[in-house]
XYZ file of C-alpha atoms in Angstrom:
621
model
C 136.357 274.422 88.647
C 138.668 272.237 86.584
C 137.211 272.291 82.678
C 136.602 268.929 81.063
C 139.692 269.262 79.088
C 142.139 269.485 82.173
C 140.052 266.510 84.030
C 140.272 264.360 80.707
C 144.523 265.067 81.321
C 144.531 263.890 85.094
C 142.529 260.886 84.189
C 145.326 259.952 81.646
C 148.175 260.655 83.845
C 146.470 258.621 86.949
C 145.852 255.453 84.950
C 149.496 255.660 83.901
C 148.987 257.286 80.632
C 148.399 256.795 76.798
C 150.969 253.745 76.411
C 148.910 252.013 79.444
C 145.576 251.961 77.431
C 144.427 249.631 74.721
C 141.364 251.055 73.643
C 138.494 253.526 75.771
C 134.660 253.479 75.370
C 132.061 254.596 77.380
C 128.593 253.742 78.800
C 125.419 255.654 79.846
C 127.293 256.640 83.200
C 131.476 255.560 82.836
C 133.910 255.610 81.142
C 135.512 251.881 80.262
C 139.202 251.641 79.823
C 141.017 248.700 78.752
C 144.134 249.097 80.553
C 147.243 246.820 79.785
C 148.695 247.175 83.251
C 146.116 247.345 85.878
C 148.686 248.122 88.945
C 150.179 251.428 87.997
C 146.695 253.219 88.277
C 146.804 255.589 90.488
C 143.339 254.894 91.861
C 143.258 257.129 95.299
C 144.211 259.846 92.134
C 141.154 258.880 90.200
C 138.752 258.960 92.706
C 139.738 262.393 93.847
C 139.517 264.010 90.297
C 136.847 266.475 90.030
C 133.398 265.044 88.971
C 135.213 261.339 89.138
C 132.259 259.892 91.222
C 133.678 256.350 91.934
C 135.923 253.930 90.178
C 136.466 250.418 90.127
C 137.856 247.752 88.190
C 135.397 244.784 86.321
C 135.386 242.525 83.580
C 138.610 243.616 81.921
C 138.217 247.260 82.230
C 139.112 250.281 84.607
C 135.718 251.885 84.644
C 135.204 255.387 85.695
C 131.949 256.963 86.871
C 131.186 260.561 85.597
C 127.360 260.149 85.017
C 125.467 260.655 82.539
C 126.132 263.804 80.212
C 129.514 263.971 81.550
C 130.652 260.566 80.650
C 130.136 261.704 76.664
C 132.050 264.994 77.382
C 135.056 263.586 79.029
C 135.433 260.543 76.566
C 135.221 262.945 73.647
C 137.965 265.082 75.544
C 140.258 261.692 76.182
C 139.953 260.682 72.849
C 140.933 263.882 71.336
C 144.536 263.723 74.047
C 145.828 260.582 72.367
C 143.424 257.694 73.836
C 142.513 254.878 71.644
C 138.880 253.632 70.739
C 137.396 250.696 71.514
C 137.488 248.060 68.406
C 134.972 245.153 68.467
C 137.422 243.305 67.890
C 139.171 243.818 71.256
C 136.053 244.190 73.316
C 134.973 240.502 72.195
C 138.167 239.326 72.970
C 138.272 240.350 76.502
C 134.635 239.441 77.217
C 135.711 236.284 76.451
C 138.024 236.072 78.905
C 135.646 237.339 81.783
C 133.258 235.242 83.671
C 131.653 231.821 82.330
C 129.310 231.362 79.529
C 126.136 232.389 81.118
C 127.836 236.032 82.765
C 129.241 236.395 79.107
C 125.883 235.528 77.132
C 124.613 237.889 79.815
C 127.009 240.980 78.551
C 126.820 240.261 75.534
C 122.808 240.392 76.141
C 123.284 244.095 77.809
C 125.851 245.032 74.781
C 123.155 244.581 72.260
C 120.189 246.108 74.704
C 122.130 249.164 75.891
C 121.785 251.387 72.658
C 118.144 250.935 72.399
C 117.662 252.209 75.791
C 117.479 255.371 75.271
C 113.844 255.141 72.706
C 112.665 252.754 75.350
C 112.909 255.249 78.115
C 111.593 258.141 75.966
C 108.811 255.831 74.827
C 107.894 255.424 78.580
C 108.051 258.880 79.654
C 105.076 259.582 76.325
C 103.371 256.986 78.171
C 103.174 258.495 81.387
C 102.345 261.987 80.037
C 99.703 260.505 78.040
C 98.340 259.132 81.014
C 98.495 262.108 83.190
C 96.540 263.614 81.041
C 94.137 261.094 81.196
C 93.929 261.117 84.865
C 92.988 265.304 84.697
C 90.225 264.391 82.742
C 91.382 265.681 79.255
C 90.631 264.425 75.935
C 92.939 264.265 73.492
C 91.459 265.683 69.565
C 91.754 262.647 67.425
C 94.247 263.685 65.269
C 96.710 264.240 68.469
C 95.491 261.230 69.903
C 96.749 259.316 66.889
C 100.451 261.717 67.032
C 100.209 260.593 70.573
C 99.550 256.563 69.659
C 102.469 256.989 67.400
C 105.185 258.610 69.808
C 104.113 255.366 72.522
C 103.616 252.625 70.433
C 106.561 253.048 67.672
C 109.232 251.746 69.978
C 107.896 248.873 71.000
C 105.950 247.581 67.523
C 109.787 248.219 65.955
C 111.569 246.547 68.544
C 112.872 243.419 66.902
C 114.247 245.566 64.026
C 116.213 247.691 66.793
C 117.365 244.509 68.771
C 118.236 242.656 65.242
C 120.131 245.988 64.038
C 122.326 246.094 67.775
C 122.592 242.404 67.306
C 124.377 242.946 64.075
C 125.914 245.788 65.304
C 127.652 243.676 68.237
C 128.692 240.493 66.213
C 130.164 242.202 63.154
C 128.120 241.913 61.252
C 126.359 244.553 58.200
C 123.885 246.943 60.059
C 122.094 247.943 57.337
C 121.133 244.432 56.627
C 120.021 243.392 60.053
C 117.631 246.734 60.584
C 116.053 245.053 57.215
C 115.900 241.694 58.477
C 114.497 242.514 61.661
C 111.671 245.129 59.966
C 110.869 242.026 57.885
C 109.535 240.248 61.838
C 107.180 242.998 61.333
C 106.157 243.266 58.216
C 102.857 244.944 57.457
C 101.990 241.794 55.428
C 101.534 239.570 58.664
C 99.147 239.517 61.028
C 99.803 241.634 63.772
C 100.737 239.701 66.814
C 98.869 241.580 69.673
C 95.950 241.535 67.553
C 96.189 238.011 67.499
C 96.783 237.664 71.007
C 93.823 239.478 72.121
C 91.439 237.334 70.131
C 90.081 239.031 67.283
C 89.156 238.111 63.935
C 93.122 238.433 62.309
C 94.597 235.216 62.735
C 97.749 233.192 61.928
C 98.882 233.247 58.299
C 99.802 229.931 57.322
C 102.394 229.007 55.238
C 103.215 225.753 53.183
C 99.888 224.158 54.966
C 101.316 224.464 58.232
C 103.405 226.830 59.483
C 101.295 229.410 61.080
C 103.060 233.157 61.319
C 102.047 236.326 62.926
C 104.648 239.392 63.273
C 106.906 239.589 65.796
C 105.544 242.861 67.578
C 107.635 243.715 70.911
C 109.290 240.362 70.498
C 112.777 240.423 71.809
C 114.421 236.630 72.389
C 113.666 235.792 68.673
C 115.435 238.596 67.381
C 118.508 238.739 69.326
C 118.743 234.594 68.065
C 118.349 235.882 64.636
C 120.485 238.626 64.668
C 123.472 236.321 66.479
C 122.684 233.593 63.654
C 122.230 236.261 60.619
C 125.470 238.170 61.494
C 127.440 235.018 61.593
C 125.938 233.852 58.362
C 126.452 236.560 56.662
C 129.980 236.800 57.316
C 130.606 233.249 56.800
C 129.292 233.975 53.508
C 131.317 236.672 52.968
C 134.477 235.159 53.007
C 133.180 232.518 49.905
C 131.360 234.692 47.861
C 133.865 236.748 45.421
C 134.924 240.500 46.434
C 133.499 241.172 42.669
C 130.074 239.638 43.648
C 130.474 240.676 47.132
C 127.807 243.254 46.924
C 125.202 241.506 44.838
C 125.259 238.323 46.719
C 125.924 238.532 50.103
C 123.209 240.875 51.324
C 120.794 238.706 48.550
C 121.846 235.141 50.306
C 122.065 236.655 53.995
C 117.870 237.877 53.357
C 116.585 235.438 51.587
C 117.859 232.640 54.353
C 117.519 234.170 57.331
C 114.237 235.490 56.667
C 112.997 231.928 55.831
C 114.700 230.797 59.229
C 113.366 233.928 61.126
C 109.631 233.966 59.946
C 109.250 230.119 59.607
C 111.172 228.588 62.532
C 113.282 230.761 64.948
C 110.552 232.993 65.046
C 107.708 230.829 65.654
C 109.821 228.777 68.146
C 111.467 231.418 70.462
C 108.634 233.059 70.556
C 107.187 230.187 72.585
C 110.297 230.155 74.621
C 109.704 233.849 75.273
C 105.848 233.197 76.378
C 107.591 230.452 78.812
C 109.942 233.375 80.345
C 107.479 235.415 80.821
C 105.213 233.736 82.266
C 107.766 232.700 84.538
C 108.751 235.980 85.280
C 105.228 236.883 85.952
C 104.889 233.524 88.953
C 107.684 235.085 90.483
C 106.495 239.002 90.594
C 103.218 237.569 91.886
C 104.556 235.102 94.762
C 101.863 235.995 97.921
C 102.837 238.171 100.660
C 105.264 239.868 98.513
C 108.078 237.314 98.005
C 108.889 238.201 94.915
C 109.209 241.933 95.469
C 111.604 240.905 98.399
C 113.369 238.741 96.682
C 113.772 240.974 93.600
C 114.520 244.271 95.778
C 117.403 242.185 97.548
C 119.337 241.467 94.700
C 118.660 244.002 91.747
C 121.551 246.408 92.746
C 123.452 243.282 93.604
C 123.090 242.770 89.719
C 123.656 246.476 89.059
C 127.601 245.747 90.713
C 127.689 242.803 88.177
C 127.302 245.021 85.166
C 124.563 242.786 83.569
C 121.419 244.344 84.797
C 120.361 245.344 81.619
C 119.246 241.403 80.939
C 115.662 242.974 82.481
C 115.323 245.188 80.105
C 114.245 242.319 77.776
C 111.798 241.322 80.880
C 110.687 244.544 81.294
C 109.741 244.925 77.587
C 106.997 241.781 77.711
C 105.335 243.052 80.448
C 104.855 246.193 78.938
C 103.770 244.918 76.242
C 101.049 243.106 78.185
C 99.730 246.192 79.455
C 101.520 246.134 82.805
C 105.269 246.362 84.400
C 105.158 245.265 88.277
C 109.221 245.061 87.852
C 109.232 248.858 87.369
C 107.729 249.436 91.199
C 109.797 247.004 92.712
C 113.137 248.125 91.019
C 112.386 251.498 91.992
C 112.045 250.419 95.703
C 115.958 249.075 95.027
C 116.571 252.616 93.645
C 115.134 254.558 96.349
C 117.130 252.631 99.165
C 120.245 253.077 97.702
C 120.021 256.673 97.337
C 118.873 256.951 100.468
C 121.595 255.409 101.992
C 123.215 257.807 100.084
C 121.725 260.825 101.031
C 122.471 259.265 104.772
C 126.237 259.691 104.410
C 126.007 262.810 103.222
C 124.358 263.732 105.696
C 126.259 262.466 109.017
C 129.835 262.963 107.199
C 131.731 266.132 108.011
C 134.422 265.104 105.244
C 133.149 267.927 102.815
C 134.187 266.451 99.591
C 132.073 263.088 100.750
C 129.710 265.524 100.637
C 130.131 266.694 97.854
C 130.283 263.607 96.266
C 127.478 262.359 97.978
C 124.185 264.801 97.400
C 124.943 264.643 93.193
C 125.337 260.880 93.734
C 121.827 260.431 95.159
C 119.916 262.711 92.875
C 121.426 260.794 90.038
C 120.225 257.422 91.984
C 116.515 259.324 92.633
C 116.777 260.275 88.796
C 117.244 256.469 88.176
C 120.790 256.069 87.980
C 122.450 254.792 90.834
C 125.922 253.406 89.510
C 127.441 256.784 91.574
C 125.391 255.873 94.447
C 126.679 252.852 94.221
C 129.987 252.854 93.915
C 130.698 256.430 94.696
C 129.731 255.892 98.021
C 127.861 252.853 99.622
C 129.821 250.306 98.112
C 133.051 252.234 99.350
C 132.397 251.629 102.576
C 130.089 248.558 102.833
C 127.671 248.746 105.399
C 125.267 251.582 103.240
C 125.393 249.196 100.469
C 124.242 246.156 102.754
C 121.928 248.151 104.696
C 119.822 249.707 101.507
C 119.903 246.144 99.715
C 117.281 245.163 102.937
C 115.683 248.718 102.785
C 115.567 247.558 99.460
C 113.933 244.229 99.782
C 111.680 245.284 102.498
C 110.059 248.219 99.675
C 110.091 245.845 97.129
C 107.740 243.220 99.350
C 105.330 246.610 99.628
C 105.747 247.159 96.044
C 104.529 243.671 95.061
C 101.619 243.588 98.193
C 100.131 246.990 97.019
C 99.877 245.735 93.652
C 102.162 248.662 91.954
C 102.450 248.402 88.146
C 103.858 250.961 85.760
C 102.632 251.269 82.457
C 105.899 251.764 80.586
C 109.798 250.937 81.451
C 112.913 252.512 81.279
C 111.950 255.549 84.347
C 111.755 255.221 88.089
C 111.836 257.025 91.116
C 111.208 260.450 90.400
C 110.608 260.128 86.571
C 108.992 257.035 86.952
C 105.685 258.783 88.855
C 104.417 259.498 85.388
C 103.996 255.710 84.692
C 101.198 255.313 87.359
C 99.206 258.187 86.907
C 97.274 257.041 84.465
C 96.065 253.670 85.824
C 95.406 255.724 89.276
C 98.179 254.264 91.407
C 100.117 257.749 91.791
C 99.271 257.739 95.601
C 100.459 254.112 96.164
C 103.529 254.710 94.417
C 104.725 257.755 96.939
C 103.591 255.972 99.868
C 106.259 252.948 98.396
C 109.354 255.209 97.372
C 108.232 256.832 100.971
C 108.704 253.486 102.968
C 111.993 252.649 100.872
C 113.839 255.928 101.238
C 112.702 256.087 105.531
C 113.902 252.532 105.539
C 116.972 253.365 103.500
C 118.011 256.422 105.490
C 117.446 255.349 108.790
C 119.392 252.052 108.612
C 122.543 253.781 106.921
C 122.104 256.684 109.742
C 121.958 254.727 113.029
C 124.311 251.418 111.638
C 125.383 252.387 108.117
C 128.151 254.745 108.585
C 131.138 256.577 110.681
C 133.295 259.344 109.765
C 136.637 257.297 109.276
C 138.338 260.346 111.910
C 136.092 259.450 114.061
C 136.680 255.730 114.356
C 140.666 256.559 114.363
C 139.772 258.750 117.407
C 138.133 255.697 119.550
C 140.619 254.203 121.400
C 141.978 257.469 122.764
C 144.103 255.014 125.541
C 144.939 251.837 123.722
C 145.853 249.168 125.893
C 148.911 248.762 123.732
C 151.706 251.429 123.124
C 152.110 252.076 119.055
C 154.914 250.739 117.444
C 157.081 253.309 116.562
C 157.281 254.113 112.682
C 161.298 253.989 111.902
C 163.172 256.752 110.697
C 164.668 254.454 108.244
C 164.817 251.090 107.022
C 166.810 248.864 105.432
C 164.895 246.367 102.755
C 166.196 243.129 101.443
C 166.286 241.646 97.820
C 162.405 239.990 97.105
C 164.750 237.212 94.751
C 167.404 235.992 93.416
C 168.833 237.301 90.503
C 170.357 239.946 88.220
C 170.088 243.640 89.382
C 168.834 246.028 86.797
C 168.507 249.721 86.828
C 164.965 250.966 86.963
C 165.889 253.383 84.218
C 167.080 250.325 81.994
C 163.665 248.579 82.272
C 161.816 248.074 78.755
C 158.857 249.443 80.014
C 158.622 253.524 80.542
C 156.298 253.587 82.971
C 158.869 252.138 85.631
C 162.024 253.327 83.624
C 160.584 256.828 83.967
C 159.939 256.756 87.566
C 156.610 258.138 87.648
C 155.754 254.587 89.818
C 158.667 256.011 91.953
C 162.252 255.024 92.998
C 163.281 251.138 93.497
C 165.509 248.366 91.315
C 164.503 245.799 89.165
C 165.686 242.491 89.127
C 166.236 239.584 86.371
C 164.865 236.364 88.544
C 167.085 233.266 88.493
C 164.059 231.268 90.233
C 160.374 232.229 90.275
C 159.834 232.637 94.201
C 159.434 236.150 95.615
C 159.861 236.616 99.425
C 158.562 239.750 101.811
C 161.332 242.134 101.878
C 160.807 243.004 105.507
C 158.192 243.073 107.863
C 155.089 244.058 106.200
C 151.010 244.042 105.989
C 150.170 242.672 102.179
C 147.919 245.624 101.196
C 147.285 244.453 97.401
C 147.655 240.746 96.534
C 145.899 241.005 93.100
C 144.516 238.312 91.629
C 146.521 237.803 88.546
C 149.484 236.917 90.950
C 151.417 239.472 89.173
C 152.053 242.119 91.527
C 151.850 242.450 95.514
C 151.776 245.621 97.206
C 153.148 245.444 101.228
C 153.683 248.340 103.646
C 156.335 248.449 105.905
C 157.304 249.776 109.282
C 158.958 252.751 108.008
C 155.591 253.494 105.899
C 156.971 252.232 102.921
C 154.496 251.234 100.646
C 155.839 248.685 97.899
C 155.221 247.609 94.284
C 156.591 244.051 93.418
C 155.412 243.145 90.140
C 156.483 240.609 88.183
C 157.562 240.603 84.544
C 156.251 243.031 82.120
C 152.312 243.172 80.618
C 152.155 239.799 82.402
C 148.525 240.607 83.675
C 148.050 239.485 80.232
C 148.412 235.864 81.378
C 145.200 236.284 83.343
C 147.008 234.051 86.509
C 148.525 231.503 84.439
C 151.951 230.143 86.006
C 151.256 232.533 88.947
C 150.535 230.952 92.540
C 149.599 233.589 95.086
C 150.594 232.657 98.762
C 149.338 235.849 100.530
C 146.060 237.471 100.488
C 145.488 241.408 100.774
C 145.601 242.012 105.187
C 148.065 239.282 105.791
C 151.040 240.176 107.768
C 154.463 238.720 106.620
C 157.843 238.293 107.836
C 161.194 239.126 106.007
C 161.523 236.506 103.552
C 158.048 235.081 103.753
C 157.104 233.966 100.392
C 154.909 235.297 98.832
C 154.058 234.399 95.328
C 155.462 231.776 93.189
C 155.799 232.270 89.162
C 156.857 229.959 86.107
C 159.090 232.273 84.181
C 159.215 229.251 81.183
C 155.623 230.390 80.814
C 156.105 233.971 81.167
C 158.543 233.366 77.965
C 156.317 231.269 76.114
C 153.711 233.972 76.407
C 156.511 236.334 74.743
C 156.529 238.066 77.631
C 159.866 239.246 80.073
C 160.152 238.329 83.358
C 161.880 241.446 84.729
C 160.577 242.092 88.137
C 160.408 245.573 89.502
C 160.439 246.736 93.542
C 159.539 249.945 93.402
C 158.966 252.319 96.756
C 155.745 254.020 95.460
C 155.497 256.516 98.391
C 158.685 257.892 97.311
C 157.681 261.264 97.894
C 157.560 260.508 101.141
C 160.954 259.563 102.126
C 164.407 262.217 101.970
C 166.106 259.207 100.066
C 165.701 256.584 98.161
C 168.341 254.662 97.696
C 169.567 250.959 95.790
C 172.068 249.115 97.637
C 172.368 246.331 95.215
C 174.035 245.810 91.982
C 175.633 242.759 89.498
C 174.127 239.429 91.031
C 172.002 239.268 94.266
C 170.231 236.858 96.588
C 166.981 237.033 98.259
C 167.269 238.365 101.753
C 170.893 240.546 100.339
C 170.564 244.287 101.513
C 168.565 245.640 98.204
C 166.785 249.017 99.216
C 167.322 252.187 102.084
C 165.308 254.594 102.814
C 165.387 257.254 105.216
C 162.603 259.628 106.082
């Protein structure tokens, strides 16, 4: 078994190495790279690294799965080799680039939540052993039934300091000065605001005649609007105050307003907006005949792909707060499906490292993780994925029509039984994760999935003869232009060959053509680089200019998609190099044979000018 140290190293080489990588940070389950080119990742490489348990590329970054634990331990080991951390700075900048406002609010939403997770889902677990103890009949001594009031209800009374503190954290802004802010929500000077709410004596305090307060107890929408506001303040304040007075005034200022905006208006009038979610949220989880369970179980690990899932947790968190979580039960019906689908491929594969990868997968998924579920395996090849979404949606409808409501957050599955003992709905809660893993396991096993051998092994007498792979093959010149050496390339990942053997060219117009008869295997998005395989089994790299999946697309026009088949001299992209300039950027295009390996030679045929469709490339197997 490979040690983390000597896994950390393969990662580095397979997503083309320290000078491909801005900056690296991790999650509770991946490990997030910003990569500068996104083409010379080796990904068949990645995904076959030991305890790699998926890959894929989203929102800017090259995001590996590990799960949890191992995540920390390889990003600790790829940091010490050389690998840059994540700045703010850079993280902002490419969320800004990804999705439209409301997918960006959204991860911005999960940024700030994500850190607090962890006390939220040790605060459940307290609740649920608190309430198994309940359920045996056993009565705490006051003074541990106090300790035990304290380790389930600290979490939630101090969550607007912890959201306001992450908020701060996220948008720059001091950290110390946001926990205070946010502790001031919940002062012990206010009136406690589930004490109001349930109709006691405290009420309101009112200030100035008319403004009536009460603490902002489990409150989560008015903090993350003051901490966005307060951070920003504070460092538009900042930059007038003098560096001499820097320290007296700024933290003074930043307080004294935003507390007067937090207690006295953003408080009191998100807090209303927050009422209106959740009461929302609450009409939809109680739809009749278990719509919203179905519709919720459909689409929560659609979300999960998305990467903004954690946008519930802010749900999740008001209905605890009112005493009971129906999300939980239906969520965990969308858990249960997927690792059952899962467990389902593992099963009927006889690919042993699917295997392998796909029993740790599903544990993590029944342990309520299910990102290497998810992309490890049933998103790989489709049909699981599909097939436990309605497994899903069909134990999410039972969730919601047995009336299944946890009494804390942050747990499921497995874990997640200790969140119904206590209100006696233990039984009801197996018989659901029951239904969803039989439904899950049964659709992946009958419809879900085929050993890829076996589906090559099918048509044992096709009705049409193969084509013949040749023993060599001549290619022709993608463009017109100025041959370059590969070696003479400013950028060392092609100049070193590690992509393999090829030529570059210096474009005198910005059209690219198919170099021979080929099957477009990679048309990326960007229209920056195409990758085509050929009848001899060449597989090609044509990507234009250098870092130019900077440019996000812009003065790119793809004219191929990925499965297309193309003739020599097809076009197949067009490009504005004026705009590759203005963007500071080199045009340079490199047509690299990235099976290399696979070929006896490898050979340019080109040099000084050339046009497209000009002998360029041989090889010979």
């Amino acid at each position: 078994m490979a040690s983390n140290t000597e896994i950390a190293k393969q990662v580095i080489d397979a997503i083309g190495g320290v000078e491909n990588v801005r900056s690296v940070a991790h999650c509770a389950t991946r490990l997030r790279v910003m990569v500068k080119d996104e083409t010379i990742i080796d990904k068949d490489v990645v995904e076959n690294i030991e305890k790699v348990q998926g890959a894929f590329f989203n929102s800017g970054q090259y995001q590996i799965i590990f799960g949890t634990g191992t995540v920390n331990k390889i990003y600790d080991e790829v940091v010490s080799l050389g690998l840059p951390t994540s700045s703010k700075d850079e993280m902002k900048a490419e969320a800004a680039k990804q999705g439209n406002w409301f997918q960006r609010a959204v991860r911005t939403f999960g940024d700030v939540f994500v850190p607090i997770i962890p006390a939220i889902v040790a605060t459940g677990l307290f609740m649920g052993l608190r309430g198994l103890l309940a359920a045996v009949g056993y009565t705490l001594p006051e003074d541990l039934n106090v300790y035990s009031q304290i380790l389930t209800d600290t979490a939630f009374i101090v969550l607007p300091a912890l959201v306001v503190w992450s908020t701060f954290r996220v948008f720059g802004g001091n950290q110390t000065i946001g926990i205070v802010l946010g502790m001031m929500l919940i002062a012990g000077q206010l009136p406690n605001a589930w004490v109001v709410a349930s109709g006691g004596d405290v009420t309101p305090t009112i200030f100035f005649g008319f403004i009536p307060v009460v603490g902002l107890q489990g409150s989560v929408l008015p903090a993350f609007i003051i901490g966005v506001i307060g951070a920003k303040f504070e460092k538009a304040v900042r930059k007038v105050v003098p560096e001499v007075l820097d320290l007296l005034l700024t933290p003074f200022i930043t307080l004294f307003v935003m507390s007067i905006l937090g207690l006295f208006f953003i408080g009191p009038v998100f807090h209303v907006v927050e009422n209106y979610i959740l009461a929302g949220t609450q009409a939809i989880l109680h739809l009749p005949f278990g719509l919203g369970g179905l519709l919720i179980g459909g689409v929560h690990q659609v979300i999960v792909v998305s990467g903004v899932h954690h946008i519930f947790n802010f749900l999740e968190a008001q209905l605890v707060a009112t005493g009971a979580n129906p999300f939980n039960a239906i969520i965990t019906a969308a858990m249960t499906a997927q690792g059952a689908a899962t467990v389902a491929v593992g099963v009927k594969t006889k690919n042993p490292k699917l295997k392998a990868l796909a029993f740790p997968a599903a544990l993590s998924a029944f342990l309520g993780i299910t990102e290497p579920a998810i992309f490890g395996v049933n998103l790989r090849y489709r049909k699981p994925f599909v097939l436990s979404l309605i497994a899903g949606a069909i134990g999410g409808a039972f969730a919601s029509i047995l009336g299944l409501a946890g009494t804390g957050m942050g747990v499921t599955i497995i874990p997640g039984m200790t969140l119904y003992v206590g209100n006696g709905q233990l039984l009801k809660y197996l018989f659901m994760v029951a239904v969803s893993f039989v439904l899950g396991f049964v659709l992946t096993y009958l419809f879900g999935y085929e050993d890829e051998v076996k589906v090559d092994e099918k048509p044992a007498t096709p009705a049409v003869a193969p084509v013949a792979t040749l023993a060599e093959e001549t290619l022709v010149s993608p463009l017109s232009g100025e041959v370059v050496a590969l070696e003479n390339v400013n950028d060392p990942v092609f100049s070193s060959g590690a992509m393999g053997k090829g030529l570059a060219v210096k474009p005198y117009e910005g059209v690219v053509y198919a170099p021979a008869d080929a099957e477009v295997t990679i048309a990326f998005e960007t229209g920056h680089a195409y990758g085509l395989k050929t009848a001899s089994g060449a597989e090609l790299l044509i990507h234009i200019g250098i870092d130019t999946v900077s440019m996000n697309g812009n003065g790119f026009k793809k004219l191929v998609a990925a499965g297309d088949k193309v003739a020599a001299g097809t076009p197949i992209a067009k490009f504005d190099a004026a705009k590759i300039a203005e963007a500071g950027l080199d045009a340079m295009t490199m047509i690299i044979v990235t099976n290399t390996a696979d070929f006896t030679s490898v050979d340019g045929l080109a040099s000084g000018t050339v046009a497209h469709g000009a002998d360029f490339i041989k090889v010979v197997k």
